[in-house]
Coordinates of C-alpha atoms and ligand atoms in Angstrom, one line a residue:
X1 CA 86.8 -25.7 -38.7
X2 CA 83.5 -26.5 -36.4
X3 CA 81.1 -24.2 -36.0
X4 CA 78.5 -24.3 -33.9
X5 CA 76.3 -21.3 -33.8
X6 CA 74.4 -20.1 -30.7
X7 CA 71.0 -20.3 -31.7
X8 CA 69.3 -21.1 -34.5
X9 CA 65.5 -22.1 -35.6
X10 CA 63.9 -25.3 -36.0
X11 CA 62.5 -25.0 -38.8
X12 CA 60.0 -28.6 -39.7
X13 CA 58.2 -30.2 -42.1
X14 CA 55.2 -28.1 -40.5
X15 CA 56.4 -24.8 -40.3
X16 CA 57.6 -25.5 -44.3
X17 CA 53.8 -26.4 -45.2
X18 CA 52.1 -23.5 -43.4
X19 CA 54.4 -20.9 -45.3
X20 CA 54.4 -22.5 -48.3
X21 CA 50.4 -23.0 -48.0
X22 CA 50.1 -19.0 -47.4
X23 CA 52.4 -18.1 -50.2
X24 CA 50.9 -20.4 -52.4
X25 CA 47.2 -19.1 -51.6
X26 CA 48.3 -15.1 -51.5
X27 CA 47.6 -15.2 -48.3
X28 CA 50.8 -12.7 -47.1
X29 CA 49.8 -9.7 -45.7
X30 CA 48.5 -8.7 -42.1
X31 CA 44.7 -9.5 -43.8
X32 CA 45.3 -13.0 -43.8
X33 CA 43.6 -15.7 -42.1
X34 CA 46.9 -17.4 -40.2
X35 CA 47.3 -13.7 -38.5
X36 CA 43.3 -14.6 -36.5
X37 CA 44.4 -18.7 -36.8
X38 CA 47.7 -17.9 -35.1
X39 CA 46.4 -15.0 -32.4
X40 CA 43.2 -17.3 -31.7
X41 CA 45.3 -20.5 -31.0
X42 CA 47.8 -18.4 -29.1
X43 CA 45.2 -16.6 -26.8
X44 CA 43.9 -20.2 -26.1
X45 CA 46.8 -22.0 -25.4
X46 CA 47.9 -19.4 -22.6
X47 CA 43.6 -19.3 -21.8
X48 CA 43.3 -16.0 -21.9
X49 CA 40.9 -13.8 -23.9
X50 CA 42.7 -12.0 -26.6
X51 CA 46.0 -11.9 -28.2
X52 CA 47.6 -9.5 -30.5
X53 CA 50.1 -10.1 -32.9
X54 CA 52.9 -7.4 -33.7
X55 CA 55.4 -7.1 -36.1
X56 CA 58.1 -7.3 -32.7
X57 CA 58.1 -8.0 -29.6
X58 CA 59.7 -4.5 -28.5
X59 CA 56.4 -2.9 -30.8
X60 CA 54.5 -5.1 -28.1
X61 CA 55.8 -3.6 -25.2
X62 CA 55.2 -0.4 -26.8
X63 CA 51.3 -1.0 -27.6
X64 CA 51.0 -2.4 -24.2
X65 CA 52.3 0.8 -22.5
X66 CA 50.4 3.0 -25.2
X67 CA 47.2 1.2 -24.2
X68 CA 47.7 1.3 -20.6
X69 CA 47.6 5.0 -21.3
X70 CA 51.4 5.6 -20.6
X71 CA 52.3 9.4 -21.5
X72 CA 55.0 11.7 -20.8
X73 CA 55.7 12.5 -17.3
X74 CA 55.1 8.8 -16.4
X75 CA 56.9 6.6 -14.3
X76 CA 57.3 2.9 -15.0
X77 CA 59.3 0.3 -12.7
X78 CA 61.5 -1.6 -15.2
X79 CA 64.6 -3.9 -14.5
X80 CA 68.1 -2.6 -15.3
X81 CA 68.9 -6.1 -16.3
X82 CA 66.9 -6.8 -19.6
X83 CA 67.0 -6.4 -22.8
X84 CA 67.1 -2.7 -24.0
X85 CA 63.7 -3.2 -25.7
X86 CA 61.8 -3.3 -22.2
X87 CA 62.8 0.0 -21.4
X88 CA 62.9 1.5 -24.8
X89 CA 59.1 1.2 -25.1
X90 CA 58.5 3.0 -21.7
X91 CA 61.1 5.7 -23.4
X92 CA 59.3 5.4 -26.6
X93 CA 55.9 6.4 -24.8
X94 CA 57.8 9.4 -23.6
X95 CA 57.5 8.1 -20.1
X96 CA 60.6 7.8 -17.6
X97 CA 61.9 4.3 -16.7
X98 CA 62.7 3.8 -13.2
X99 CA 65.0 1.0 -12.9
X100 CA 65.5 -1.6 -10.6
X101 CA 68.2 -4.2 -9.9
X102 CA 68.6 -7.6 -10.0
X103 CA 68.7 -10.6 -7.8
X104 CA 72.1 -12.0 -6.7
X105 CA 73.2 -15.0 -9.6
X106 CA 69.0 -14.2 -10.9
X107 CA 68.6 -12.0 -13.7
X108 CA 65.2 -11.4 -12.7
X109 CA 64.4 -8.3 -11.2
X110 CA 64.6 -8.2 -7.0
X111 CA 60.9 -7.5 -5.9
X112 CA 62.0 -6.5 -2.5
X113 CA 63.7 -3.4 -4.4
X114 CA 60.3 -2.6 -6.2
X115 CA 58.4 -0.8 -3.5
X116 CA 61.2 1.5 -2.5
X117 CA 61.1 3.2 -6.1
X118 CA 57.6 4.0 -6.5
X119 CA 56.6 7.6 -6.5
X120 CA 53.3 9.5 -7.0
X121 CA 54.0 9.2 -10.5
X122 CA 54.9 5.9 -10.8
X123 CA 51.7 4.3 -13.6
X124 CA 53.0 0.4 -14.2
X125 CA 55.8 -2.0 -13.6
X126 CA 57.0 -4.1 -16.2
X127 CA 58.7 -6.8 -15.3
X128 CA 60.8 -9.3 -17.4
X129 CA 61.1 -13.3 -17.0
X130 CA 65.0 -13.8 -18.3
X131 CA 66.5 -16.5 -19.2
X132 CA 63.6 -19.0 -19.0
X133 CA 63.2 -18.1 -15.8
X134 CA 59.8 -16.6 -14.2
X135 CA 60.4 -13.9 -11.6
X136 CA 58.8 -14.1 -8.5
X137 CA 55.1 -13.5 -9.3
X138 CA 53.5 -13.8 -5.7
X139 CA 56.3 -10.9 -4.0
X140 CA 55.5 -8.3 -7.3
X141 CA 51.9 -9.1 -7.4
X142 CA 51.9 -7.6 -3.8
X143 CA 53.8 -5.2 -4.3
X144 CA 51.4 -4.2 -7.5
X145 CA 48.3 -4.6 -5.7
X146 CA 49.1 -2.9 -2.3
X147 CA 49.8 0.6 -5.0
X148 CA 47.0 0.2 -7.2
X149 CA 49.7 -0.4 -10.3
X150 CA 49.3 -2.3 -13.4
X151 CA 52.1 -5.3 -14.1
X152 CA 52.9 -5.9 -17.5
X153 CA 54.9 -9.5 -18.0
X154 CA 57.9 -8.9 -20.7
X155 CA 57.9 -13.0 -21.8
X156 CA 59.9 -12.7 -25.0
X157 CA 62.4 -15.2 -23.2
X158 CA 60.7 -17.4 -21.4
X159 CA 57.6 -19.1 -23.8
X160 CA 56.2 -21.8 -21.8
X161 CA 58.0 -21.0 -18.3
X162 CA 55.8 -21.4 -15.2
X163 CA 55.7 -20.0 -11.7
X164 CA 53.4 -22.0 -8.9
X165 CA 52.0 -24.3 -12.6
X166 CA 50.7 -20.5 -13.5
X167 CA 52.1 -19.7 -17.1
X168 CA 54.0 -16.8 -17.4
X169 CA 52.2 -13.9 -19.2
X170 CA 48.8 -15.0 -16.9
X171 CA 49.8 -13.2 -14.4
X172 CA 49.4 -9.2 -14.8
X173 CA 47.2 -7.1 -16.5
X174 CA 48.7 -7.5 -19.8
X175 CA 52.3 -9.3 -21.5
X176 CA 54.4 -9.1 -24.4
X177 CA 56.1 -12.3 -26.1
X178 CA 58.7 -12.2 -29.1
X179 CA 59.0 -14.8 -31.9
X180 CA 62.4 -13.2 -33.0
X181 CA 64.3 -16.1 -34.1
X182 CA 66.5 -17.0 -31.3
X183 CA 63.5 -17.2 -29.3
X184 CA 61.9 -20.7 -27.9
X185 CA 59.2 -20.3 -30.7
X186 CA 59.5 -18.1 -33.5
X187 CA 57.9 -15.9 -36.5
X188 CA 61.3 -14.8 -37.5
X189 CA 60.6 -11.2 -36.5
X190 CA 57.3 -10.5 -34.8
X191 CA 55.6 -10.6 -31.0
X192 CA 52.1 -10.4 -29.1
X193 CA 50.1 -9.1 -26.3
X194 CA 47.8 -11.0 -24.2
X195 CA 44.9 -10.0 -21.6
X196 CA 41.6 -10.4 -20.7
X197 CA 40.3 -6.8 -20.9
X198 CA 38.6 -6.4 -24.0
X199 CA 39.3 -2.5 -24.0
X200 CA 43.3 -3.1 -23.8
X201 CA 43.2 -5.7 -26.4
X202 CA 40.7 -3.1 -28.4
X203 CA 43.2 -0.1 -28.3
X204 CA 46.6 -2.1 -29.1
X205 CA 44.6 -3.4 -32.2
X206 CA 43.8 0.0 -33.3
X207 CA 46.9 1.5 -32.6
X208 CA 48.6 -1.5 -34.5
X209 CA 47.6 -0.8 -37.8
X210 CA 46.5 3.1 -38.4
X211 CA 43.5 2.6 -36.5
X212 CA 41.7 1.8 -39.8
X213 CA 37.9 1.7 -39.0
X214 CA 36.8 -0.3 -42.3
X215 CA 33.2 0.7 -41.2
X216 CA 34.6 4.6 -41.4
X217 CA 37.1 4.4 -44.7
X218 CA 40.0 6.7 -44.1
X219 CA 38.4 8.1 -40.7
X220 CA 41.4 7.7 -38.2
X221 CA 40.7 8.9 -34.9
X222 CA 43.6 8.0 -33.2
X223 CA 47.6 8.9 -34.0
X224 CA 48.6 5.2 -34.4
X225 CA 51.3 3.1 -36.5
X226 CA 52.2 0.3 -38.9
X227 CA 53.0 -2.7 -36.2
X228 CA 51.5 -5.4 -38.1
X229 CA 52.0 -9.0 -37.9
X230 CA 52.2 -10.7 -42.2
X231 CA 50.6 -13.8 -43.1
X232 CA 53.8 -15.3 -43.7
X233 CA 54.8 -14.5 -40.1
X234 CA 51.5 -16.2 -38.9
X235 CA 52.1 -19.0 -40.6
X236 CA 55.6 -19.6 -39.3
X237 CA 54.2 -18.6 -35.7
X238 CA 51.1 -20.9 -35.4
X239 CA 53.1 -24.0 -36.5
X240 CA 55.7 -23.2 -34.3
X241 CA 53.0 -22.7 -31.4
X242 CA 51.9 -26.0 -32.7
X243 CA 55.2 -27.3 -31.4
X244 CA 55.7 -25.6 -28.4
X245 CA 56.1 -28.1 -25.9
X246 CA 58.4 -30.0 -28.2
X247 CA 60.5 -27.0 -28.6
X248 CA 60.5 -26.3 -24.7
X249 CA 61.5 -29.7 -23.9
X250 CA 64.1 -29.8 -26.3
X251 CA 65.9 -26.6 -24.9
X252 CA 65.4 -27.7 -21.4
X253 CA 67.0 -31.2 -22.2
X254 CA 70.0 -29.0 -23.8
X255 CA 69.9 -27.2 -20.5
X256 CA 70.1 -30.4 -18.4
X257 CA 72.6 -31.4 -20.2
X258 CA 75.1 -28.6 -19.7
X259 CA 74.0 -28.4 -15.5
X260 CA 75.1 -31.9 -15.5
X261 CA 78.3 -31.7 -17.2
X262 CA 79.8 -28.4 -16.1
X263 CA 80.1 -28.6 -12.4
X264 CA 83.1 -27.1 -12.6
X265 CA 85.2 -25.0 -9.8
X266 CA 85.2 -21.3 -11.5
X267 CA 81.2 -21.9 -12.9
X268 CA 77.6 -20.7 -11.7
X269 CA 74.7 -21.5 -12.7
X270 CA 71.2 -18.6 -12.4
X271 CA 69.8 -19.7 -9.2
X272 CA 66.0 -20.7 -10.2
X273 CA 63.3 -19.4 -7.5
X274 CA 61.4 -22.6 -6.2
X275 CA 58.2 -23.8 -8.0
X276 CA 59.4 -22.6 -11.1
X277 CA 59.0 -24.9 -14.1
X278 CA 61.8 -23.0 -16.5
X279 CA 61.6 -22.6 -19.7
X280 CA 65.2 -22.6 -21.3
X281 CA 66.4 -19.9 -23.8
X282 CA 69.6 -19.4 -23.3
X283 CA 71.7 -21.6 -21.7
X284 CA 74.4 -19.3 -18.8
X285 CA 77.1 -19.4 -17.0
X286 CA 78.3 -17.2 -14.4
X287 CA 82.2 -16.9 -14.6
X288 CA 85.0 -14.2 -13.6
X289 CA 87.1 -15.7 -16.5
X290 CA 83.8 -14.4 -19.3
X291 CA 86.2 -12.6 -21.5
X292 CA 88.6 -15.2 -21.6
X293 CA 86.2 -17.9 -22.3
X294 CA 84.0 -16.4 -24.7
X295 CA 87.6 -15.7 -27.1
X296 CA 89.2 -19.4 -26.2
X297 CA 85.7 -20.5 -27.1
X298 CA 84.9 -18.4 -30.2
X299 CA 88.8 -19.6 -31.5
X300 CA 87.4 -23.1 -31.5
X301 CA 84.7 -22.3 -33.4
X302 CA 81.9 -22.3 -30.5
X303 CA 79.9 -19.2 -30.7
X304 CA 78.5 -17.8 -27.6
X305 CA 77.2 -14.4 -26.2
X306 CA 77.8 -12.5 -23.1
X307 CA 74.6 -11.4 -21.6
X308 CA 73.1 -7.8 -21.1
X309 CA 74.6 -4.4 -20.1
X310 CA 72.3 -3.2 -17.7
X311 CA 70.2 -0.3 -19.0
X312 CA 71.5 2.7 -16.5
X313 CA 75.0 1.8 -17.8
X314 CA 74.0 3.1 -21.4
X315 CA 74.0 6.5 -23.3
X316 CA 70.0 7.0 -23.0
X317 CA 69.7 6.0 -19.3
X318 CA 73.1 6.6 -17.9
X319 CA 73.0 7.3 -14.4
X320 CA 74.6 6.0 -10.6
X321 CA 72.8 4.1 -8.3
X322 CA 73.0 0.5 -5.9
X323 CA 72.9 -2.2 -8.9
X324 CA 75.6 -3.8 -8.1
X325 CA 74.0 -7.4 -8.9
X326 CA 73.2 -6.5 -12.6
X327 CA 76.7 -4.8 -12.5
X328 CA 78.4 -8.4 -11.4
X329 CA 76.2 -10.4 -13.7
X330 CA 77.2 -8.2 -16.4
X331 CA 80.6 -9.1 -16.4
X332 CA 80.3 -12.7 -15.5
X333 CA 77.1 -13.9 -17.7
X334 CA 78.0 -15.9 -21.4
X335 CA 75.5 -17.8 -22.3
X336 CA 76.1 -21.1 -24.5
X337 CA 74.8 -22.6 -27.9
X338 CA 71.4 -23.6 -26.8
X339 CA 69.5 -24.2 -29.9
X340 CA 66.6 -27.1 -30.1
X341 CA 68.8 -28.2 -33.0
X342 CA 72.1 -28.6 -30.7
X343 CA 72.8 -32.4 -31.0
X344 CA 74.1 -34.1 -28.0
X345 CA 77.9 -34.3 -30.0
X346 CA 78.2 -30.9 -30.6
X347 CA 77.1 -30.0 -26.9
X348 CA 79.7 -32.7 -25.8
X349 CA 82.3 -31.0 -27.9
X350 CA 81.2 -27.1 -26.4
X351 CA 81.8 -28.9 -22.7
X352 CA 84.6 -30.3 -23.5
X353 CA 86.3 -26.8 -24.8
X354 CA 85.2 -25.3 -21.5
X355 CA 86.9 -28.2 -19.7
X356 CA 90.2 -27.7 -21.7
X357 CA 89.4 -23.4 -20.9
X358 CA 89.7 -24.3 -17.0
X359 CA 92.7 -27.1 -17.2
X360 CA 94.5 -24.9 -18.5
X361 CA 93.9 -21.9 -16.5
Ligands
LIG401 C1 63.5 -9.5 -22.7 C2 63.2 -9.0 -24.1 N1 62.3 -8.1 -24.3 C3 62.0 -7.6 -25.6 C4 62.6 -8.1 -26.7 C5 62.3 -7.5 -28.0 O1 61.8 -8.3 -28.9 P1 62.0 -8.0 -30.5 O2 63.4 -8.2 -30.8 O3 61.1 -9.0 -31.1 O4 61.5 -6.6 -30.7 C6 63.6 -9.1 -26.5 C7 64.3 -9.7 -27.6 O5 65.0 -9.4 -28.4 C8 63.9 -9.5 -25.2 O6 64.9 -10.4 -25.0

């Protein structure tokens, strides 16, 4: 039977040279060169002043937070609608996310709602670009600057995505990507922080990796972990980076494709603020028949995922409150096999399954 998978990486010639170049040269740990090649090229592509690689994106967050000087009794504005890394690093710092909600049909998080949960301790707000698609940058900005408060850009999804021609990640004090490999560019696992402050940069590298002085041998001075990035990683990463724009175009023609075919009664699209250039990772729908669709689909051999559970809905973070837009996309959000790799036969054959879905409904 067909199968065609969500996501997978596209993996070329280049990325099969790099890795092979590093392997062949011993060149595999966090010591070698393609980590400083790949966080070099990285910081300048995004022109900013450093960049940090991770072994993760969610170890990203984490350092970010850690650097910030995020501690218990904390407060940090996070979306309900992300991924439950965003608000396991805030919980992970021993500091209390304060969720907010969602747009209507935008998984982004509602910056009208931002103001109205900040309290005396509130220290950051981390926001998260979904989907591809940048939050409004100009409304949280405000917000931030008005209470003195530190934004941190969660970018894992959305490599490449622009708000106003101002690349995602520029915008706050300090942002997080992921390479995982469903992302638009990938290490297979890994992640990094960007920002111009030397000091934040400074700290995050320490904390990465045992805060190993090697001008003090085995004097540590701060309580710090193993969040490394391999060479092997590197290598993957920096010709991947090479390839970025290829790899953003290709999901965005993927994207397109689907907005063009499935103007169907039944289906929704994210609405996209204006004078966004998006950044596809995921390709959703919005649908009251999700369940159904995601099985008829699955049976016919098209794999597909149906998008988060809002964080207050789960064991760690359970609690009541007004999200009712995260609660409605919840239920309604699958997203669709959106890989670079998706050839234009395969996505005709997914759209035509969802056509069949609704005749037949
Ligand atoms: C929005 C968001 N933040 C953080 C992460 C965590 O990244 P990683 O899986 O590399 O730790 C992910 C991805 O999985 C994500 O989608």
């Amino acid at each position: 039977m067909k199968r065609i998978p969500l996501c997978e990486p596209d993996i070329s010639a280049l990325e099969i040279n790099y890795v092979t170049r590093a392997v062949k040269n011993r060149e595999i740990s966090s010591g070698a060169s393609w980590v400083k090649k790949f966080e070099k090229t990285f910081a300048q592509k995004f022109g900013v002043k450093y960049a940090v690689s991770t072994n993760s994106g969610g170890s990203a967050l984490f350092l970010a937070l850690k650097a910030l000087g995020i501690k218990e009794g904390d407060e940090v504005i996070v979306p309900t609608f992300t991924m439950f890394a965003t608000a396991a690093a805030v919980t992970n710092c021993g500091a209390k996310p304060v969720f907010v909600d969602c747009k209507k049909n935008n998984p982004n998080i509602d910056p009208a709602k931002i103001a109205g949960k900040i309290t005396k301790r509130t220290k950051a707000i981390l926001i998260a670009h979904l989907y591809g698609i940048p939050c409004e940058m100009e409304e949280i900005m405000g917000t931030a600057k008005k209470h003195s408060l530190p934004v941190i850009e969660d970018v894992a999804e959305a490599h490449g995505a622009k708000m106003n021609g101002k690349l995602c990640g520029t915008f706050g004090k300090i942002s997080c990507f992921s390479f995982y490999a469903s992302k638009t560019m990938t290490s297979g696992e890994g992640g990094m922080i960007i920002t111009n402050e030397k000091k934040l940069a400074e700290i995050a590298n320490r904390l990465k990796q045992y805060d190993i002085n090697p001008k003090k041998p085995y004097i540590h001075e701060l309580v710090s972990w193993n969040m490394r990035m391999s060479g092997l990683e590197a290598a993957l990463g920096l010709a991947q980076l090479e390839r970025m724009l290829e790899l953003i175009e290709k999901r965005n023609r993927v994207s397109k494709n689907y907005e063009k075919s499935l103007k169907l009664k039944g289906i929704e699209f994210f609405q996209v603020p204006k004078n966004v250039g998006t950044s596809n990772w995921l390709f959703t729908i919005l649908t009251k028949k999700r369940d159904a669709l995601s099985e008829f689909l699955l049976k016919n051999g098209v794999e597909t995922k149906k998008v988060f559970v809002p964080m207050h809905k789960l064991k760690p973070y359970l609690q009541k409150g007004n999200f009712k837009n995260a609660e409605d996309l919840s239920v309604r959000g699958i997203s669709l096999p959106s890989a670079t790799l998706l050839g234009k036969k395969d996505q005709d054959y997914v759209v035509s399954k969802i056509k069949e879905f609704y005749a037949s409904e």
